[in-house]
Amino acid sequence: LQKIFFVIGIVVSFVGMGLFSLAGICTRERVAQSLEEPSLLDSFKYLFQNKPLMLLILSNILGALGGISGIFQNYYFIDVLGSASINIIIGIPGTVIGFIAYLMIGPLKKRFNNKQISIWMSVICGVLPAITFVLGYGNMKNMSVMVPLLMAQGALNALFNGVRMVIPTEMISETVDYMEWKTGKRSEGMSFSILTFISKFTGAMSKSMGTGLLKAIGYVTSSTNAVVPQSMHTQRGIFAMYTIIPGLLGILGIIPLFFYDLVGEKQQKILKELAERREKTEKQETEKPVEADTQA
């Protein structure tokens, strides 16, 4: 296992960074950058002026409640199924199918806008673990039932969650366009920094919640034994915290999205007017040296 993880780490590092470098090699700036740096106060003003961005932030915070599933995952495999290693086998279909998710984005965007895709993907990813809970409740300790069931859930979740993880980043770009249209200034750095901070904050929040919930369901630990037999009540609580409860809590993240309005005619109007402004600005910048030479 040490050799496997070492080789995988090296390969993923080189391949991943190689692909990531394409963002710098192939990307071209759409607009001229300003040398004027915003102050800290301006950054906070920007945040509160950008209503669509605040809705996305609130959506991420509420959706993070579903993150407790990851906290209870190992507890389920160790204390209920009795094998932590089985998690590797269960994760294989999701790992493979996860790559297919990116191929779905193009066809979906031809029929639906980002708001609709985000809402429906969140609902599906919330319903899947609830279905697993219902089908597996009576057999939560039975590997022959739970392994194929969790493999199916993992595969479907990877398919839909892969789409859900990409679309919000594009929606952040929409909020940047919105603020440029509204104020004449772009703040990509501010917007994506906020998104990064929120993801770290919500990750810490879900871990804290998971720790507190372990005590609530009666989880027992020991200073002498790594694995302590848990009561049936606690095992059922772990199974619920791993499946249905985080699934339903995660759906709460769609509530702010219902008020997100950078779609349809409004979005097209913003993009059209921004393109006209940029074209006008570029033309003015191009004509400046000509005028200076004529005057000379």
PDB file of C-alpha atoms in Angstrom:
ATOM      1  CA  LEU A   1       0.000   0.000   0.000  1.00  0.00           C
ATOM      2  CA  GLN A   2       2.870   2.380   0.722  1.00  0.00           C
ATOM      3  CA  LYS A   3       4.284   1.829  -2.771  1.00  0.00           C
ATOM      4  CA  ILE A   4       0.840   2.181  -4.368  1.00  0.00           C
ATOM      5  CA  PHE A   5       0.085   5.471  -2.630  1.00  0.00           C
ATOM      6  CA  PHE A   6       3.583   6.757  -3.414  1.00  0.00           C
ATOM      7  CA  VAL A   7       3.254   5.965  -7.139  1.00  0.00           C
ATOM      8  CA  ILE A   8      -0.291   7.360  -7.323  1.00  0.00           C
ATOM      9  CA  GLY A   9       0.829  10.539  -5.538  1.00  0.00           C
ATOM     10  CA  ILE A  10       3.694  11.103  -7.974  1.00  0.00           C
ATOM     11  CA  VAL A  11       1.596  10.391 -11.084  1.00  0.00           C
ATOM     12  CA  VAL A  12      -1.351  12.518  -9.975  1.00  0.00           C
ATOM     13  CA  SER A  13       0.953  15.392  -9.002  1.00  0.00           C
ATOM     14  CA  PHE A  14       2.674  15.531 -12.380  1.00  0.00           C
ATOM     15  CA  VAL A  15      -0.445  14.869 -14.467  1.00  0.00           C
ATOM     16  CA  GLY A  16      -2.589  17.202 -12.361  1.00  0.00           C
ATOM     17  CA  MET A  17      -0.130  20.092 -12.435  1.00  0.00           C
ATOM     18  CA  GLY A  18       0.435  19.527 -16.144  1.00  0.00           C
ATOM     19  CA  LEU A  19      -3.267  19.872 -16.827  1.00  0.00           C
ATOM     20  CA  PHE A  20      -3.560  22.807 -14.441  1.00  0.00           C
ATOM     21  CA  SER A  21      -0.792  24.645 -16.310  1.00  0.00           C
ATOM     22  CA  LEU A  22      -3.040  24.710 -19.379  1.00  0.00           C
ATOM     23  CA  ALA A  23      -5.069  27.387 -17.581  1.00  0.00           C
ATOM     24  CA  GLY A  24      -2.073  29.685 -17.804  1.00  0.00           C
ATOM     25  CA  ILE A  25      -0.877  28.664 -21.263  1.00  0.00           C
ATOM     26  CA  CYS A  26      -4.224  28.675 -23.090  1.00  0.00           C
ATOM     27  CA  THR A  27      -6.175  31.366 -21.221  1.00  0.00           C
ATOM     28  CA  ARG A  28      -6.430  34.900 -22.586  1.00  0.00           C
ATOM     29  CA  GLU A  29      -7.761  37.919 -20.686  1.00  0.00           C
ATOM     30  CA  ARG A  30     -11.148  39.120 -21.901  1.00  0.00           C
ATOM     31  CA  VAL A  31     -10.835  42.648 -20.527  1.00  0.00           C
ATOM     32  CA  ALA A  32      -8.082  45.132 -19.810  1.00  0.00           C
ATOM     33  CA  GLN A  33      -6.898  44.903 -16.197  1.00  0.00           C
ATOM     34  CA  SER A  34      -6.792  47.950 -13.945  1.00  0.00           C
ATOM     35  CA  LEU A  35      -3.749  48.765 -11.824  1.00  0.00           C
ATOM     36  CA  GLU A  36      -5.987  50.314  -9.175  1.00  0.00           C
ATOM     37  CA  GLU A  37      -6.190  47.995  -6.165  1.00  0.00           C
ATOM     38  CA  PRO A  38      -9.341  48.000  -4.007  1.00  0.00           C
ATOM     39  CA  SER A  39      -9.021  48.635  -0.285  1.00  0.00           C
ATOM     40  CA  LEU A  40     -10.273  46.185   2.346  1.00  0.00           C
ATOM     41  CA  LEU A  41     -13.349  48.373   2.914  1.00  0.00           C
ATOM     42  CA  ASP A  42     -14.052  48.415  -0.822  1.00  0.00           C
ATOM     43  CA  SER A  43     -13.875  44.627  -0.848  1.00  0.00           C
ATOM     44  CA  PHE A  44     -16.545  44.336   1.842  1.00  0.00           C
ATOM     45  CA  LYS A  45     -18.695  46.897   0.046  1.00  0.00           C
ATOM     46  CA  TYR A  46     -18.365  44.833  -3.093  1.00  0.00           C
ATOM     47  CA  LEU A  47     -19.543  41.731  -1.258  1.00  0.00           C
ATOM     48  CA  PHE A  48     -22.709  43.326   0.084  1.00  0.00           C
ATOM     49  CA  GLN A  49     -23.493  45.050  -3.229  1.00  0.00           C
ATOM     50  CA  ASN A  50     -23.320  41.746  -5.074  1.00  0.00           C
ATOM     51  CA  LYS A  51     -26.629  40.095  -4.173  1.00  0.00           C
ATOM     52  CA  PRO A  52     -26.190  37.075  -6.516  1.00  0.00           C
ATOM     53  CA  LEU A  53     -22.783  36.349  -4.944  1.00  0.00           C
ATOM     54  CA  MET A  54     -24.250  36.512  -1.442  1.00  0.00           C
ATOM     55  CA  LEU A  55     -26.944  34.037  -2.487  1.00  0.00           C
ATOM     56  CA  LEU A  56     -24.269  31.616  -3.726  1.00  0.00           C
ATOM     57  CA  ILE A  57     -22.364  32.004  -0.459  1.00  0.00           C
ATOM     58  CA  LEU A  58     -25.501  31.300   1.568  1.00  0.00           C
ATOM     59  CA  SER A  59     -26.246  28.294  -0.647  1.00  0.00           C
ATOM     60  CA  ASN A  60     -22.767  26.887   0.032  1.00  0.00           C
ATOM     61  CA  ILE A  61     -23.142  27.391   3.780  1.00  0.00           C
ATOM     62  CA  LEU A  62     -26.531  25.658   3.943  1.00  0.00           C
ATOM     63  CA  GLY A  63     -25.433  22.889   1.568  1.00  0.00           C
ATOM     64  CA  ALA A  64     -22.380  22.213   3.740  1.00  0.00           C
ATOM     65  CA  LEU A  65     -24.679  20.695   6.357  1.00  0.00           C
ATOM     66  CA  GLY A  66     -24.637  17.619   4.132  1.00  0.00           C
ATOM     67  CA  GLY A  67     -20.879  17.381   4.656  1.00  0.00           C
ATOM     68  CA  ILE A  68     -21.358  15.381   7.849  1.00  0.00           C
ATOM     69  CA  SER A  69     -21.707  12.303   5.630  1.00  0.00           C
ATOM     70  CA  GLY A  70     -17.957  12.296   5.118  1.00  0.00           C
ATOM     71  CA  ILE A  71     -17.427  12.412   8.878  1.00  0.00           C
ATOM     72  CA  PHE A  72     -19.546   9.326   9.502  1.00  0.00           C
ATOM     73  CA  GLN A  73     -18.289   7.356   6.500  1.00  0.00           C
ATOM     74  CA  ASN A  74     -15.352   5.690   8.273  1.00  0.00           C
ATOM     75  CA  TYR A  75     -17.416   5.105  11.393  1.00  0.00           C
ATOM     76  CA  TYR A  76     -19.979   3.237   9.300  1.00  0.00           C
ATOM     77  CA  PHE A  77     -17.413   1.011   7.585  1.00  0.00           C
ATOM     78  CA  ILE A  78     -15.511   0.268  10.802  1.00  0.00           C
ATOM     79  CA  ASP A  79     -18.231   0.111  13.472  1.00  0.00           C
ATOM     80  CA  VAL A  80     -21.183  -1.189  11.420  1.00  0.00           C
ATOM     81  CA  LEU A  81     -19.853  -3.131   8.407  1.00  0.00           C
ATOM     82  CA  GLY A  82     -16.674  -4.110  10.269  1.00  0.00           C
ATOM     83  CA  SER A  83     -14.181  -3.339   7.494  1.00  0.00           C
ATOM     84  CA  ALA A  84     -12.564  -0.006   6.646  1.00  0.00           C
ATOM     85  CA  SER A  85     -10.891  -1.446   3.525  1.00  0.00           C
ATOM     86  CA  ILE A  86     -14.240  -2.214   1.872  1.00  0.00           C
ATOM     87  CA  ASN A  87     -14.571   1.521   1.280  1.00  0.00           C
ATOM     88  CA  ILE A  88     -11.883   1.272  -1.426  1.00  0.00           C
ATOM     89  CA  ILE A  89     -13.903  -1.318  -3.362  1.00  0.00           C
ATOM     90  CA  ILE A  90     -17.135   0.645  -2.981  1.00  0.00           C
ATOM     91  CA  GLY A  91     -15.459   3.775  -4.341  1.00  0.00           C
ATOM     92  CA  ILE A  92     -14.188   2.196  -7.591  1.00  0.00           C
ATOM     93  CA  PRO A  93     -17.342   2.703  -9.757  1.00  0.00           C
ATOM     94  CA  GLY A  94     -17.686   6.322  -8.628  1.00  0.00           C
ATOM     95  CA  THR A  95     -14.060   7.056  -9.441  1.00  0.00           C
ATOM     96  CA  VAL A  96     -14.467   5.759 -12.990  1.00  0.00           C
ATOM     97  CA  ILE A  97     -17.900   7.232 -13.687  1.00  0.00           C
ATOM     98  CA  GLY A  98     -16.950  10.591 -12.168  1.00  0.00           C
ATOM     99  CA  PHE A  99     -15.024  11.437 -15.336  1.00  0.00           C
ATOM    100  CA  ILE A 100     -18.159  10.909 -17.437  1.00  0.00           C
ATOM    101  CA  ALA A 101     -19.941  13.631 -15.455  1.00  0.00           C
ATOM    102  CA  TYR A 102     -17.975  16.339 -17.238  1.00  0.00           C
ATOM    103  CA  LEU A 103     -19.302  15.099 -20.598  1.00  0.00           C
ATOM    104  CA  MET A 104     -22.856  15.755 -19.389  1.00  0.00           C
ATOM    105  CA  ILE A 105     -22.313  19.466 -18.774  1.00  0.00           C
ATOM    106  CA  GLY A 106     -22.454  20.532 -22.431  1.00  0.00           C
ATOM    107  CA  PRO A 107     -25.733  18.733 -23.297  1.00  0.00           C
ATOM    108  CA  LEU A 108     -27.336  19.881 -20.023  1.00  0.00           C
ATOM    109  CA  LYS A 109     -26.419  23.523 -20.625  1.00  0.00           C
ATOM    110  CA  LYS A 110     -28.102  23.402 -24.035  1.00  0.00           C
ATOM    111  CA  ARG A 111     -31.441  22.689 -22.329  1.00  0.00           C
ATOM    112  CA  PHE A 112     -31.124  24.227 -18.868  1.00  0.00           C
ATOM    113  CA  ASN A 113     -29.504  27.260 -17.263  1.00  0.00           C
ATOM    114  CA  ASN A 114     -26.946  27.067 -14.442  1.00  0.00           C
ATOM    115  CA  LYS A 115     -29.549  27.784 -11.779  1.00  0.00           C
ATOM    116  CA  GLN A 116     -31.778  24.900 -12.896  1.00  0.00           C
ATOM    117  CA  ILE A 117     -28.845  22.494 -13.193  1.00  0.00           C
ATOM    118  CA  SER A 118     -27.561  23.353  -9.710  1.00  0.00           C
ATOM    119  CA  ILE A 119     -30.986  22.913  -8.127  1.00  0.00           C
ATOM    120  CA  TRP A 120     -31.754  19.587  -9.776  1.00  0.00           C
ATOM    121  CA  MET A 121     -28.287  18.125  -9.221  1.00  0.00           C
ATOM    122  CA  SER A 122     -28.501  19.072  -5.523  1.00  0.00           C
ATOM    123  CA  VAL A 123     -31.932  17.460  -5.188  1.00  0.00           C
ATOM    124  CA  ILE A 124     -30.771  14.247  -6.881  1.00  0.00           C
ATOM    125  CA  CYS A 125     -27.598  14.059  -4.765  1.00  0.00           C
ATOM    126  CA  GLY A 126     -29.757  14.524  -1.657  1.00  0.00           C
ATOM    127  CA  VAL A 127     -32.339  11.903  -2.616  1.00  0.00           C
ATOM    128  CA  LEU A 128     -29.805   9.174  -3.504  1.00  0.00           C
ATOM    129  CA  PRO A 129     -28.532   8.605   0.086  1.00  0.00           C
ATOM    130  CA  ALA A 130     -32.124   8.732   1.336  1.00  0.00           C
ATOM    131  CA  ILE A 131     -32.981   5.868  -1.042  1.00  0.00           C
ATOM    132  CA  THR A 132     -29.920   3.976   0.218  1.00  0.00           C
ATOM    133  CA  PHE A 133     -31.139   4.439   3.796  1.00  0.00           C
ATOM    134  CA  VAL A 134     -34.611   3.085   3.005  1.00  0.00           C
ATOM    135  CA  LEU A 135     -33.344   0.089   1.015  1.00  0.00           C
ATOM    136  CA  GLY A 136     -30.497  -0.742   3.363  1.00  0.00           C
ATOM    137  CA  TYR A 137     -31.912  -0.014   6.816  1.00  0.00           C
ATOM    138  CA  GLY A 138     -32.747  -3.643   7.579  1.00  0.00           C
ATOM    139  CA  ASN A 139     -29.450  -4.895   6.144  1.00  0.00           C
ATOM    140  CA  MET A 140     -27.023  -2.165   7.163  1.00  0.00           C
ATOM    141  CA  LYS A 141     -24.594  -4.793   8.586  1.00  0.00           C
ATOM    142  CA  ASN A 142     -24.926  -7.175   5.628  1.00  0.00           C
ATOM    143  CA  MET A 143     -22.000  -6.719   3.190  1.00  0.00           C
ATOM    144  CA  SER A 144     -23.638  -8.712   0.401  1.00  0.00           C
ATOM    145  CA  VAL A 145     -26.469  -6.166   0.359  1.00  0.00           C
ATOM    146  CA  MET A 146     -24.713  -2.948   1.314  1.00  0.00           C
ATOM    147  CA  VAL A 147     -21.619  -3.220  -0.896  1.00  0.00           C
ATOM    148  CA  PRO A 148     -23.525  -3.314  -4.232  1.00  0.00           C
ATOM    149  CA  LEU A 149     -26.059  -0.791  -2.910  1.00  0.00           C
ATOM    150  CA  LEU A 150     -23.358   1.693  -1.867  1.00  0.00           C
ATOM    151  CA  MET A 151     -21.455   1.093  -5.107  1.00  0.00           C
ATOM    152  CA  ALA A 152     -24.582   2.016  -7.075  1.00  0.00           C
ATOM    153  CA  GLN A 153     -25.152   5.101  -4.923  1.00  0.00           C
ATOM    154  CA  GLY A 154     -21.510   6.134  -5.274  1.00  0.00           C
ATOM    155  CA  ALA A 155     -21.593   5.750  -9.056  1.00  0.00           C
ATOM    156  CA  LEU A 156     -24.783   7.796  -9.459  1.00  0.00           C
ATOM    157  CA  ASN A 157     -23.614  10.387  -6.946  1.00  0.00           C
ATOM    158  CA  ALA A 158     -20.315  10.802  -8.824  1.00  0.00           C
ATOM    159  CA  LEU A 159     -22.239  11.292 -12.066  1.00  0.00           C
ATOM    160  CA  PHE A 160     -24.520  14.035 -10.776  1.00  0.00           C
ATOM    161  CA  ASN A 161     -22.235  15.554  -8.155  1.00  0.00           C
ATOM    162  CA  GLY A 162     -19.504  15.986 -10.765  1.00  0.00           C
ATOM    163  CA  VAL A 163     -21.800  18.343 -12.659  1.00  0.00           C
ATOM    164  CA  ARG A 164     -22.836  20.116  -9.466  1.00  0.00           C
ATOM    165  CA  MET A 165     -19.212  20.811  -8.527  1.00  0.00           C
ATOM    166  CA  VAL A 166     -18.431  22.558 -11.842  1.00  0.00           C
ATOM    167  CA  ILE A 167     -21.495  24.760 -12.361  1.00  0.00           C
ATOM    168  CA  PRO A 168     -21.126  26.935  -9.192  1.00  0.00           C
ATOM    169  CA  THR A 169     -17.705  28.096 -10.398  1.00  0.00           C
ATOM    170  CA  GLU A 170     -19.284  29.346 -13.605  1.00  0.00           C
ATOM    171  CA  MET A 171     -22.015  31.029 -11.561  1.00  0.00           C
ATOM    172  CA  ILE A 172     -19.313  32.922  -9.644  1.00  0.00           C
ATOM    173  CA  SER A 173     -18.105  34.224 -13.014  1.00  0.00           C
ATOM    174  CA  GLU A 174     -21.656  35.377 -13.723  1.00  0.00           C
ATOM    175  CA  THR A 175     -21.668  37.408 -10.504  1.00  0.00           C
ATOM    176  CA  VAL A 176     -18.376  39.026 -11.565  1.00  0.00           C
ATOM    177  CA  ASP A 177     -19.952  40.015 -14.895  1.00  0.00           C
ATOM    178  CA  TYR A 178     -22.959  41.343 -13.003  1.00  0.00           C
ATOM    179  CA  MET A 179     -20.815  43.633 -10.850  1.00  0.00           C
ATOM    180  CA  GLU A 180     -18.872  44.870 -13.856  1.00  0.00           C
ATOM    181  CA  TRP A 181     -22.186  45.677 -15.534  1.00  0.00           C
ATOM    182  CA  LYS A 182     -23.473  47.366 -12.381  1.00  0.00           C
ATOM    183  CA  THR A 183     -20.354  49.279 -11.224  1.00  0.00           C
ATOM    184  CA  GLY A 184     -17.914  49.188 -14.129  1.00  0.00           C
ATOM    185  CA  LYS A 185     -15.361  47.230 -12.055  1.00  0.00           C
ATOM    186  CA  ARG A 186     -14.414  43.558 -12.073  1.00  0.00           C
ATOM    187  CA  SER A 187     -13.340  41.731  -8.911  1.00  0.00           C
ATOM    188  CA  GLU A 188     -12.576  38.139  -9.858  1.00  0.00           C
ATOM    189  CA  GLY A 189      -9.967  37.840  -7.113  1.00  0.00           C
ATOM    190  CA  MET A 190     -12.379  38.973  -4.418  1.00  0.00           C
ATOM    191  CA  SER A 191     -15.182  36.672  -5.617  1.00  0.00           C
ATOM    192  CA  PHE A 192     -13.111  33.504  -5.909  1.00  0.00           C
ATOM    193  CA  SER A 193     -11.252  34.239  -2.664  1.00  0.00           C
ATOM    194  CA  ILE A 194     -14.577  34.426  -0.884  1.00  0.00           C
ATOM    195  CA  LEU A 195     -15.633  31.115  -2.465  1.00  0.00           C
ATOM    196  CA  THR A 196     -12.386  29.473  -1.294  1.00  0.00           C
ATOM    197  CA  PHE A 197     -12.784  30.857   2.228  1.00  0.00           C
ATOM    198  CA  ILE A 198     -16.405  29.691   2.437  1.00  0.00           C
ATOM    199  CA  SER A 199     -15.480  26.166   1.327  1.00  0.00           C
ATOM    200  CA  LYS A 200     -12.852  25.960   4.085  1.00  0.00           C
ATOM    201  CA  PHE A 201     -15.204  27.471   6.651  1.00  0.00           C
ATOM    202  CA  THR A 202     -18.050  25.089   5.802  1.00  0.00           C
ATOM    203  CA  GLY A 203     -15.629  22.131   5.847  1.00  0.00           C
ATOM    204  CA  ALA A 204     -14.555  23.032   9.382  1.00  0.00           C
ATOM    205  CA  MET A 205     -18.198  23.601  10.355  1.00  0.00           C
ATOM    206  CA  SER A 206     -19.313  20.157   9.133  1.00  0.00           C
ATOM    207  CA  LYS A 207     -16.437  18.445  10.980  1.00  0.00           C
ATOM    208  CA  SER A 208     -17.402  20.221  14.207  1.00  0.00           C
ATOM    209  CA  MET A 209     -21.022  19.205  13.758  1.00  0.00           C
ATOM    210  CA  GLY A 210     -20.005  15.605  13.111  1.00  0.00           C
ATOM    211  CA  THR A 211     -17.978  15.458  16.316  1.00  0.00           C
ATOM    212  CA  GLY A 212     -20.907  16.776  18.342  1.00  0.00           C
ATOM    213  CA  LEU A 213     -23.366  14.370  16.716  1.00  0.00           C
ATOM    214  CA  LEU A 214     -21.187  11.371  17.603  1.00  0.00           C
ATOM    215  CA  LYS A 215     -21.823  12.074  21.271  1.00  0.00           C
ATOM    216  CA  ALA A 216     -25.508  12.678  20.599  1.00  0.00           C
ATOM    217  CA  ILE A 217     -26.004   9.175  19.166  1.00  0.00           C
ATOM    218  CA  GLY A 218     -24.127   7.569  22.074  1.00  0.00           C
ATOM    219  CA  TYR A 219     -20.830   6.712  20.403  1.00  0.00           C
ATOM    220  CA  VAL A 220     -18.439   5.055  22.882  1.00  0.00           C
ATOM    221  CA  THR A 221     -14.638   5.320  22.816  1.00  0.00           C
ATOM    222  CA  SER A 222     -11.889   3.699  24.864  1.00  0.00           C
ATOM    223  CA  SER A 223      -8.335   4.721  25.780  1.00  0.00           C
ATOM    224  CA  THR A 224      -7.182   1.087  25.539  1.00  0.00           C
ATOM    225  CA  ASN A 225      -8.987  -0.241  22.443  1.00  0.00           C
ATOM    226  CA  ALA A 226      -9.090   1.416  19.011  1.00  0.00           C
ATOM    227  CA  VAL A 227     -12.384  -0.270  18.119  1.00  0.00           C
ATOM    228  CA  VAL A 228     -15.143  -0.463  20.708  1.00  0.00           C
ATOM    229  CA  PRO A 229     -18.378  -2.414  19.988  1.00  0.00           C
ATOM    230  CA  GLN A 230     -21.250   0.026  19.589  1.00  0.00           C
ATOM    231  CA  SER A 231     -24.882  -0.516  20.543  1.00  0.00           C
ATOM    232  CA  MET A 232     -27.475  -1.184  17.825  1.00  0.00           C
ATOM    233  CA  HIS A 233     -28.983   2.240  18.562  1.00  0.00           C
ATOM    234  CA  THR A 234     -25.612   3.897  17.891  1.00  0.00           C
ATOM    235  CA  GLN A 235     -25.039   1.827  14.722  1.00  0.00           C
ATOM    236  CA  ARG A 236     -28.409   2.896  13.357  1.00  0.00           C
ATOM    237  CA  GLY A 237     -27.551   6.479  14.201  1.00  0.00           C
ATOM    238  CA  ILE A 238     -24.234   6.177  12.343  1.00  0.00           C
ATOM    239  CA  PHE A 239     -26.020   4.719   9.298  1.00  0.00           C
ATOM    240  CA  ALA A 240     -28.572   7.536   9.326  1.00  0.00           C
ATOM    241  CA  MET A 241     -25.842  10.180   9.695  1.00  0.00           C
ATOM    242  CA  TYR A 242     -23.982   8.615   6.798  1.00  0.00           C
ATOM    243  CA  THR A 243     -26.987   8.461   4.456  1.00  0.00           C
ATOM    244  CA  ILE A 244     -30.386  10.086   4.837  1.00  0.00           C
ATOM    245  CA  ILE A 245     -29.702  12.943   7.277  1.00  0.00           C
ATOM    246  CA  PRO A 246     -26.815  14.613   5.384  1.00  0.00           C
ATOM    247  CA  GLY A 247     -28.653  13.971   2.118  1.00  0.00           C
ATOM    248  CA  LEU A 248     -31.724  15.881   3.272  1.00  0.00           C
ATOM    249  CA  LEU A 249     -29.699  18.605   4.994  1.00  0.00           C
ATOM    250  CA  GLY A 250     -27.680  19.169   1.826  1.00  0.00           C
ATOM    251  CA  ILE A 251     -30.856  19.944  -0.117  1.00  0.00           C
ATOM    252  CA  LEU A 252     -31.276  23.080   2.032  1.00  0.00           C
ATOM    253  CA  GLY A 253     -28.588  24.650  -0.136  1.00  0.00           C
ATOM    254  CA  ILE A 254     -31.041  25.043  -3.009  1.00  0.00           C
ATOM    255  CA  ILE A 255     -33.244  27.532  -1.107  1.00  0.00           C
ATOM    256  CA  PRO A 256     -31.099  30.642  -1.861  1.00  0.00           C
ATOM    257  CA  LEU A 257     -30.783  29.530  -5.493  1.00  0.00           C
ATOM    258  CA  PHE A 258     -34.487  30.143  -6.069  1.00  0.00           C
ATOM    259  CA  PHE A 259     -33.737  33.871  -5.687  1.00  0.00           C
ATOM    260  CA  TYR A 260     -30.723  33.810  -8.039  1.00  0.00           C
ATOM    261  CA  ASP A 261     -31.784  35.756 -11.138  1.00  0.00           C
ATOM    262  CA  LEU A 262     -28.720  35.887 -13.417  1.00  0.00           C
ATOM    263  CA  VAL A 263     -30.453  33.729 -15.994  1.00  0.00           C
ATOM    264  CA  GLY A 264     -32.421  34.107 -19.194  1.00  0.00           C
ATOM    265  CA  GLU A 265     -33.027  37.551 -20.659  1.00  0.00           C
ATOM    266  CA  LYS A 266     -31.346  39.399 -17.779  1.00  0.00           C
ATOM    267  CA  GLN A 267     -28.107  37.474 -18.191  1.00  0.00           C
ATOM    268  CA  GLN A 268     -28.157  37.908 -21.970  1.00  0.00           C
ATOM    269  CA  LYS A 269     -28.744  41.639 -21.553  1.00  0.00           C
ATOM    270  CA  ILE A 270     -25.771  41.900 -19.176  1.00  0.00           C
ATOM    271  CA  LEU A 271     -23.465  39.990 -21.525  1.00  0.00           C
ATOM    272  CA  LYS A 272     -24.573  42.014 -24.550  1.00  0.00           C
ATOM    273  CA  GLU A 273     -24.081  45.382 -22.857  1.00  0.00           C
ATOM    274  CA  LEU A 274     -20.705  44.314 -21.431  1.00  0.00           C
ATOM    275  CA  ALA A 275     -19.535  43.238 -24.882  1.00  0.00           C
ATOM    276  CA  GLU A 276     -20.579  46.621 -26.296  1.00  0.00           C
ATOM    277  CA  ARG A 277     -18.767  48.496 -23.506  1.00  0.00           C
ATOM    278  CA  ARG A 278     -15.588  46.459 -23.959  1.00  0.00           C
ATOM    279  CA  GLU A 279     -15.638  46.973 -27.700  1.00  0.00           C
ATOM    280  CA  LYS A 280     -16.065  50.710 -27.207  1.00  0.00           C
ATOM    281  CA  THR A 281     -13.272  50.846 -24.605  1.00  0.00           C
ATOM    282  CA  GLU A 282     -10.924  48.823 -26.799  1.00  0.00           C
ATOM    283  CA  LYS A 283     -11.626  51.126 -29.734  1.00  0.00           C
ATOM    284  CA  GLN A 284     -10.894  54.202 -27.625  1.00  0.00           C
ATOM    285  CA  GLU A 285      -7.633  52.696 -26.338  1.00  0.00           C
ATOM    286  CA  THR A 286      -6.586  51.824 -29.889  1.00  0.00           C
ATOM    287  CA  GLU A 287      -7.304  55.332 -31.206  1.00  0.00           C
ATOM    288  CA  LYS A 288      -5.335  57.190 -28.488  1.00  0.00           C
ATOM    289  CA  PRO A 289      -1.829  56.808 -30.034  1.00  0.00           C
ATOM    290  CA  VAL A 290      -3.171  57.818 -33.449  1.00  0.00           C
ATOM    291  CA  GLU A 291      -4.624  61.047 -32.051  1.00  0.00           C
ATOM    292  CA  ALA A 292      -1.373  61.802 -30.235  1.00  0.00           C
ATOM    293  CA  ASP A 293       0.678  61.331 -33.410  1.00  0.00           C
ATOM    294  CA  THR A 294      -1.689  63.576 -35.374  1.00  0.00           C
ATOM    295  CA  GLN A 295      -1.344  66.380 -32.822  1.00  0.00           C
ATOM    296  CA  ALA A 296       2.455  66.028 -32.883  1.00  0.00           C
TER     297      ALA A 296
END
